[in-house]
PDB file of C-alpha atoms in Angstrom:
ATOM      1  CA  ASN A  94       1.036  -6.841   7.040  1.00 89.00           C
ATOM      2  CA  ASP A  95       0.745  -4.038   9.694  1.00 93.00           C
ATOM      3  CA  THR A  96      -1.936  -1.749  10.535  1.00 96.00           C
ATOM      4  CA  GLY A  97       0.271   1.031  12.559  1.00 94.00           C
ATOM      5  CA  LEU A  98       0.194   4.693  12.028  1.00 92.00           C
ATOM      6  CA  ALA A  99       1.842   5.031   8.818  1.00 89.00           C
ATOM      7  CA  GLY A 100       1.107   7.368   5.761  1.00 88.00           C
ATOM      8  CA  GLY A 101       1.052   4.127   3.291  1.00 91.00           C
ATOM      9  CA  ILE A 102      -1.161   2.199   5.528  1.00 94.00           C
ATOM     10  CA  ARG A 103      -3.461   5.143   5.564  1.00 93.00           C
ATOM     11  CA  MET A 104      -3.577   5.395   1.725  1.00 92.00           C
ATOM     12  CA  VAL A 105      -4.845   1.507   1.841  1.00 95.00           C
ATOM     13  CA  PHE A 106      -7.433   2.286   4.138  1.00 96.00           C
ATOM     14  CA  ASP A 107      -8.804   5.180   2.487  1.00 93.00           C
ATOM     15  CA  HIS A 108      -8.777   3.103  -0.485  1.00 93.00           C
ATOM     16  CA  LEU A 109     -10.678   0.266   1.439  1.00 96.00           C
ATOM     17  CA  ASN A 110     -13.322   2.610   2.895  1.00 95.00           C
ATOM     18  CA  ARG A 111     -13.921   4.413  -0.514  1.00 92.00           C
ATOM     19  CA  LEU A 112     -14.214   0.983  -2.267  1.00 95.00           C
ATOM     20  CA  GLN A 113     -16.664  -0.196   0.167  1.00 97.00           C
ATOM     21  CA  GLU A 114     -18.619   3.064  -0.278  1.00 96.00           C
ATOM     22  CA  ARG A 115     -18.843   2.279  -3.918  1.00 96.00           C
ATOM     23  CA  GLY A 116     -20.521  -0.860  -3.335  1.00 97.00           C
ATOM     24  CA  HIS A 117     -17.644  -3.204  -3.522  1.00 97.00           C
ATOM     25  CA  ASP A 118     -17.099  -6.209  -0.828  1.00 97.00           C
ATOM     26  CA  VAL A 119     -14.264  -5.121   0.686  1.00 97.00           C
ATOM     27  CA  GLU A 120     -12.041  -6.998   3.649  1.00 97.00           C
ATOM     28  CA  LEU A 121      -8.722  -5.915   5.246  1.00 98.00           C
ATOM     29  CA  TYR A 122      -6.409  -9.246   6.116  1.00 97.00           C
ATOM     30  CA  SER A 123      -3.470  -8.121   8.016  1.00 97.00           C
ATOM     31  CA  LEU A 124      -0.973  -9.542  10.842  1.00 97.00           C
ATOM     32  CA  GLY A 125      -1.571  -6.323  12.778  1.00 96.00           C
ATOM     33  CA  LYS A 126      -4.445  -5.320  15.464  1.00 96.00           C
ATOM     34  CA  ASP A 127      -7.344  -3.402  14.495  1.00 96.00           C
ATOM     35  CA  PRO A 128      -6.233   0.077  13.675  1.00 95.00           C
ATOM     36  CA  THR A 129      -7.852   2.709  16.662  1.00 95.00           C
ATOM     37  CA  TRP A 130      -6.373   5.791  14.859  1.00 96.00           C
ATOM     38  CA  PHE A 131      -8.187   5.518  11.791  1.00 96.00           C
ATOM     39  CA  ASP A 132     -12.019   5.131  11.202  1.00 95.00           C
ATOM     40  CA  LEU A 133     -11.705   1.994   9.136  1.00 97.00           C
ATOM     41  CA  LYS A 134     -15.168   0.962   7.906  1.00 97.00           C
ATOM     42  CA  VAL A 135     -14.231  -2.510   6.457  1.00 98.00           C
ATOM     43  CA  PRO A 136     -13.918  -5.921   8.231  1.00 98.00           C
ATOM     44  CA  HIS A 137     -11.015  -6.688   9.379  1.00 98.00           C
ATOM     45  CA  ARG A 138      -9.269 -10.098   9.864  1.00 97.00           C
ATOM     46  CA  SER A 139      -5.980 -10.473  11.738  1.00 97.00           C
ATOM     47  CA  PHE A 140      -4.008 -13.487  11.305  1.00 97.00           C
ATOM     48  CA  LYS A 141      -0.812 -14.851  13.717  1.00 97.00           C
ATOM     49  CA  SER A 142       0.905 -15.734  10.586  1.00 97.00           C
ATOM     50  CA  TYR A 143       1.462 -15.234   6.931  1.00 97.00           C
ATOM     51  CA  GLU A 144       0.849 -19.138   6.130  1.00 97.00           C
ATOM     52  CA  GLU A 145      -2.534 -18.627   8.333  1.00 97.00           C
ATOM     53  CA  LEU A 146      -3.359 -16.030   6.528  1.00 97.00           C
ATOM     54  CA  CYS A 147      -2.439 -17.456   2.819  1.00 97.00           C
ATOM     55  CA  GLU A 148      -4.518 -20.173   3.808  1.00 97.00           C
ATOM     56  CA  LYS A 149      -7.364 -18.518   4.370  1.00 97.00           C
ATOM     57  CA  LEU A 150      -6.989 -16.379   1.449  1.00 96.00           C
ATOM     58  CA  ALA A 151      -6.423 -19.151  -1.118  1.00 97.00           C
ATOM     59  CA  LYS A 152     -10.390 -20.104  -0.407  1.00 96.00           C
ATOM     60  CA  GLN A 153     -11.342 -16.697  -1.625  1.00 95.00           C
ATOM     61  CA  ASP A 154     -12.417 -15.759  -5.425  1.00 96.00           C
ATOM     62  CA  ALA A 155     -11.148 -12.764  -5.059  1.00 97.00           C
ATOM     63  CA  ILE A 156      -8.840  -9.657  -6.367  1.00 98.00           C
ATOM     64  CA  LYS A 157      -6.345  -9.966  -3.450  1.00 98.00           C
ATOM     65  CA  VAL A 158      -4.041  -7.031  -2.828  1.00 98.00           C
ATOM     66  CA  ALA A 159      -0.688  -7.080  -1.898  1.00 97.00           C
ATOM     67  CA  THR A 160       0.392  -3.916  -0.004  1.00 96.00           C
ATOM     68  CA  TRP A 161       4.044  -4.351   1.160  1.00 95.00           C
ATOM     69  CA  TRP A 162       6.876  -6.498  -0.392  1.00 95.00           C
ATOM     70  CA  GLU A 163       6.732  -8.937   2.432  1.00 95.00           C
ATOM     71  CA  THR A 164       2.803  -9.580   1.866  1.00 96.00           C
ATOM     72  CA  GLY A 165       3.737  -9.935  -2.103  1.00 96.00           C
ATOM     73  CA  LYS A 166       4.813 -13.492  -1.990  1.00 96.00           C
ATOM     74  CA  TRP A 167       1.614 -14.749   0.446  1.00 97.00           C
ATOM     75  CA  VAL A 168      -1.188 -13.027  -2.107  1.00 97.00           C
ATOM     76  CA  TRP A 169       0.718 -14.568  -4.898  1.00 97.00           C
ATOM     77  CA  LEU A 170       0.621 -18.005  -3.193  1.00 97.00           C
ATOM     78  CA  GLY A 171      -3.279 -17.451  -2.164  1.00 97.00           C
ATOM     79  CA  SER A 172      -4.244 -16.694  -5.835  1.00 97.00           C
ATOM     80  CA  ILE A 173      -2.584 -19.657  -7.610  1.00 95.00           C
ATOM     81  CA  THR A 174      -5.630 -21.610  -7.814  1.00 94.00           C
ATOM     82  CA  LYS A 175      -8.106 -18.735  -7.144  1.00 96.00           C
ATOM     83  CA  GLY A 176      -8.577 -15.079  -7.457  1.00 97.00           C
ATOM     84  CA  ILE A 177      -6.577 -12.407  -8.919  1.00 97.00           C
ATOM     85  CA  PRO A 178      -3.560 -11.179  -7.398  1.00 98.00           C
ATOM     86  CA  VAL A 179      -2.710  -7.659  -7.633  1.00 98.00           C
ATOM     87  CA  PHE A 180       0.484  -5.581  -6.455  1.00 98.00           C
ATOM     88  CA  TYR A 181      -0.480  -1.774  -4.957  1.00 97.00           C
ATOM     89  CA  VAL A 182       2.970  -0.352  -4.949  1.00 96.00           C
ATOM     90  CA  GLN A 183       3.515   2.842  -3.515  1.00 94.00           C
ATOM     91  CA  ASP A 184       7.191   2.681  -3.368  1.00 92.00           C
ATOM     92  CA  VAL A 185       9.440   0.356  -5.287  1.00 93.00           C
ATOM     93  CA  GLU A 186      10.873  -1.231  -1.740  1.00 92.00           C
ATOM     94  CA  ASP A 187      14.173  -1.877  -2.387  1.00 92.00           C
ATOM     95  CA  SER A 188      14.872   1.607  -1.582  1.00 87.00           C
ATOM     96  CA  TYR A 189      14.233   0.901   2.159  1.00 88.00           C
ATOM     97  CA  TYR A 190      17.899  -1.388   1.994  1.00 92.00           C
ATOM     98  CA  LYS A 191      19.948   0.645   0.432  1.00 86.00           C
ATOM     99  CA  ASP A 192      23.189  -0.948   2.036  1.00 91.00           C
ATOM    100  CA  ASP A 193      21.922  -3.989   1.764  1.00 95.00           C
ATOM    101  CA  LYS A 194      22.172  -5.756  -1.661  1.00 96.00           C
ATOM    102  CA  VAL A 195      20.712  -9.121  -0.794  1.00 97.00           C
ATOM    103  CA  MET A 196      17.623  -7.623   0.627  1.00 96.00           C
ATOM    104  CA  GLN A 197      17.221  -5.132  -2.435  1.00 95.00           C
ATOM    105  CA  SER A 198      17.232  -8.833  -4.527  1.00 96.00           C
ATOM    106  CA  THR A 199      14.908 -10.431  -2.226  1.00 96.00           C
ATOM    107  CA  VAL A 200      12.272  -7.459  -2.640  1.00 95.00           C
ATOM    108  CA  ILE A 201      12.782  -7.245  -6.413  1.00 95.00           C
ATOM    109  CA  ALA A 202      12.469 -10.830  -6.576  1.00 95.00           C
ATOM    110  CA  GLY A 203       8.998 -10.655  -5.205  1.00 96.00           C
ATOM    111  CA  TYR A 204       7.684  -8.523  -8.121  1.00 96.00           C
ATOM    112  CA  LYS A 205       6.205 -11.466 -10.039  1.00 96.00           C
ATOM    113  CA  PRO A 206       5.171 -11.115 -13.308  1.00 96.00           C
ATOM    114  CA  GLU A 207       1.622 -12.721 -12.739  1.00 95.00           C
ATOM    115  CA  PHE A 208       0.519  -9.714 -10.671  1.00 97.00           C
ATOM    116  CA  ASN A 209      -1.444  -6.743 -11.768  1.00 98.00           C
ATOM    117  CA  TYR A 210       0.351  -3.649 -10.622  1.00 98.00           C
ATOM    118  CA  LEU A 211      -1.233  -0.453  -9.486  1.00 97.00           C
ATOM    119  CA  THR A 212       1.016   2.149  -8.048  1.00 96.00           C
ATOM    120  CA  ILE A 213       0.832   6.011  -7.128  1.00 93.00           C
ATOM    121  CA  SER A 214       3.507   7.551  -9.298  1.00 91.00           C
ATOM    122  CA  VAL A 215       5.024   7.868 -12.695  1.00 93.00           C
ATOM    123  CA  ASN A 216       8.251   7.287 -10.826  1.00 91.00           C
ATOM    124  CA  ASN A 217       7.383   4.014  -9.499  1.00 93.00           C
ATOM    125  CA  GLN A 218       5.601   3.161 -12.977  1.00 95.00           C
ATOM    126  CA  GLU A 219       8.868   3.850 -14.768  1.00 95.00           C
ATOM    127  CA  ASN A 220      10.934   1.885 -12.179  1.00 94.00           C
ATOM    128  CA  LEU A 221       8.283  -1.398 -12.375  1.00 96.00           C
ATOM    129  CA  ALA A 222       8.574  -0.849 -16.319  1.00 97.00           C
ATOM    130  CA  LYS A 223      12.428  -1.290 -16.043  1.00 95.00           C
ATOM    131  CA  MET A 224      11.664  -4.716 -14.670  1.00 95.00           C
ATOM    132  CA  GLY A 225       9.315  -5.645 -17.331  1.00 96.00           C
ATOM    133  CA  ARG A 226       6.063  -4.748 -15.054  1.00 97.00           C
ATOM    134  CA  LYS A 227       3.361  -2.643 -16.272  1.00 97.00           C
ATOM    135  CA  ALA A 228       1.579  -0.606 -13.835  1.00 97.00           C
ATOM    136  CA  THR A 229      -1.575   1.530 -13.714  1.00 97.00           C
ATOM    137  CA  ASN A 230      -0.903   4.737 -12.100  1.00 95.00           C
ATOM    138  CA  ILE A 231      -3.344   5.327  -9.526  1.00 91.00           C
ATOM    139  CA  THR A 232      -2.538   8.891  -7.828  1.00 81.00           C
ATOM    140  CA  CYS A 233      -2.905   9.639  -3.985  1.00 80.00           C
ATOM    141  CA  GLY A 234      -6.379  11.706  -3.680  1.00 75.00           C
ATOM    142  CA  ILE A 235      -6.826  14.894  -1.300  1.00 78.00           C
ATOM    143  CA  ASP A 236      -9.219  14.417   1.507  1.00 78.00           C
ATOM    144  CA  ALA A 237     -11.065  18.174   0.676  1.00 83.00           C
ATOM    145  CA  LYS A 238     -12.724  18.079   3.995  1.00 82.00           C
ATOM    146  CA  THR A 239      -9.649  18.065   5.734  1.00 81.00           C
ATOM    147  CA  PHE A 240      -7.359  20.110   3.106  1.00 83.00           C
ATOM    148  CA  ASN A 241      -9.317  22.683   1.757  1.00 84.00           C
ATOM    149  CA  VAL A 242      -9.098  26.780   0.948  1.00 83.00           C
ATOM    150  CA  ILE A 243     -10.228  28.752   3.809  1.00 84.00           C
ATOM    151  CA  LYS A 244     -11.854  31.729   2.613  1.00 87.00           C
ATOM    152  CA  ASN A 245     -11.492  35.124   3.695  1.00 88.00           C
ATOM    153  CA  THR A 246      -7.661  34.803   4.525  1.00 86.00           C
ATOM    154  CA  THR A 247      -4.736  37.230   3.781  1.00 85.00           C
ATOM    155  CA  ARG A 248      -1.919  35.368   2.089  1.00 82.00           C
ATOM    156  CA  ASP A 249       1.655  36.379   1.579  1.00 87.00           C
ATOM    157  CA  ASP A 250       2.805  36.021  -1.870  1.00 87.00           C
ATOM    158  CA  ASN A 251       6.318  34.798  -0.895  1.00 91.00           C
ATOM    159  CA  THR A 252       5.543  32.629   1.923  1.00 89.00           C
ATOM    160  CA  LEU A 253       6.112  29.198   1.593  1.00 86.00           C
ATOM    161  CA  LEU A 254       5.049  26.414   4.812  1.00 84.00           C
ATOM    162  CA  ALA A 255       6.431  22.617   4.124  1.00 82.00           C
ATOM    163  CA  ILE A 256       6.037  20.066   6.367  1.00 80.00           C
ATOM    164  CA  GLY A 257       8.407  16.859   5.934  1.00 79.00           C
ATOM    165  CA  ARG A 258      10.443  14.534   7.907  1.00 76.00           C
ATOM    166  CA  LYS A 259      14.145  13.986   7.759  1.00 78.00           C
ATOM    167  CA  HIS A 260      14.824  10.281   6.277  1.00 73.00           C
ATOM    168  CA  TYR A 261      16.677   9.750   3.192  1.00 72.00           C
ATOM    169  CA  LEU A 262      13.695   8.030   1.082  1.00 71.00           C
ATOM    170  CA  LYS A 263      11.703  11.354   1.462  1.00 73.00           C
ATOM    171  CA  ASN A 264      14.463  13.479   0.151  1.00 71.00           C
ATOM    172  CA  PHE A 265      13.228  16.672   2.192  1.00 73.00           C
TER     173      PHE A 265
END
């Protein structure tokens, strides 16, 4: 639903760019503005509301991908008469509402059996399976242009550098 700076959104943008590079006709529909922090090479259509987005989506004979629990409902509705609904699950999102059972149930109810599921981890795959949802695991890739071995660098065998953020979902 958004295009702001976040790791999950970056993953979606990376997938969009790579699909286009492979010759697929790809577009991003969102409620957000054009991203200025990422070189998104695919067309982006921004909508004022989910209802407006869904109306446009319903006219497309395409594979339509939800990338967040709030978008699932609209992608599903926009695929009832035309297209294929897919849910790209980067996290079973009820975990974002650890103290709110109503929100957890709302999130889980959105994982409809009509979706084709893609996910990024075995853990997500197993959690979706517990709900009766079969998911294909497509793990996150590494950008070898950014992350690579630096030649002729001395390394200490007993040194580890880790970067993380203090957030209960990250368990750092």
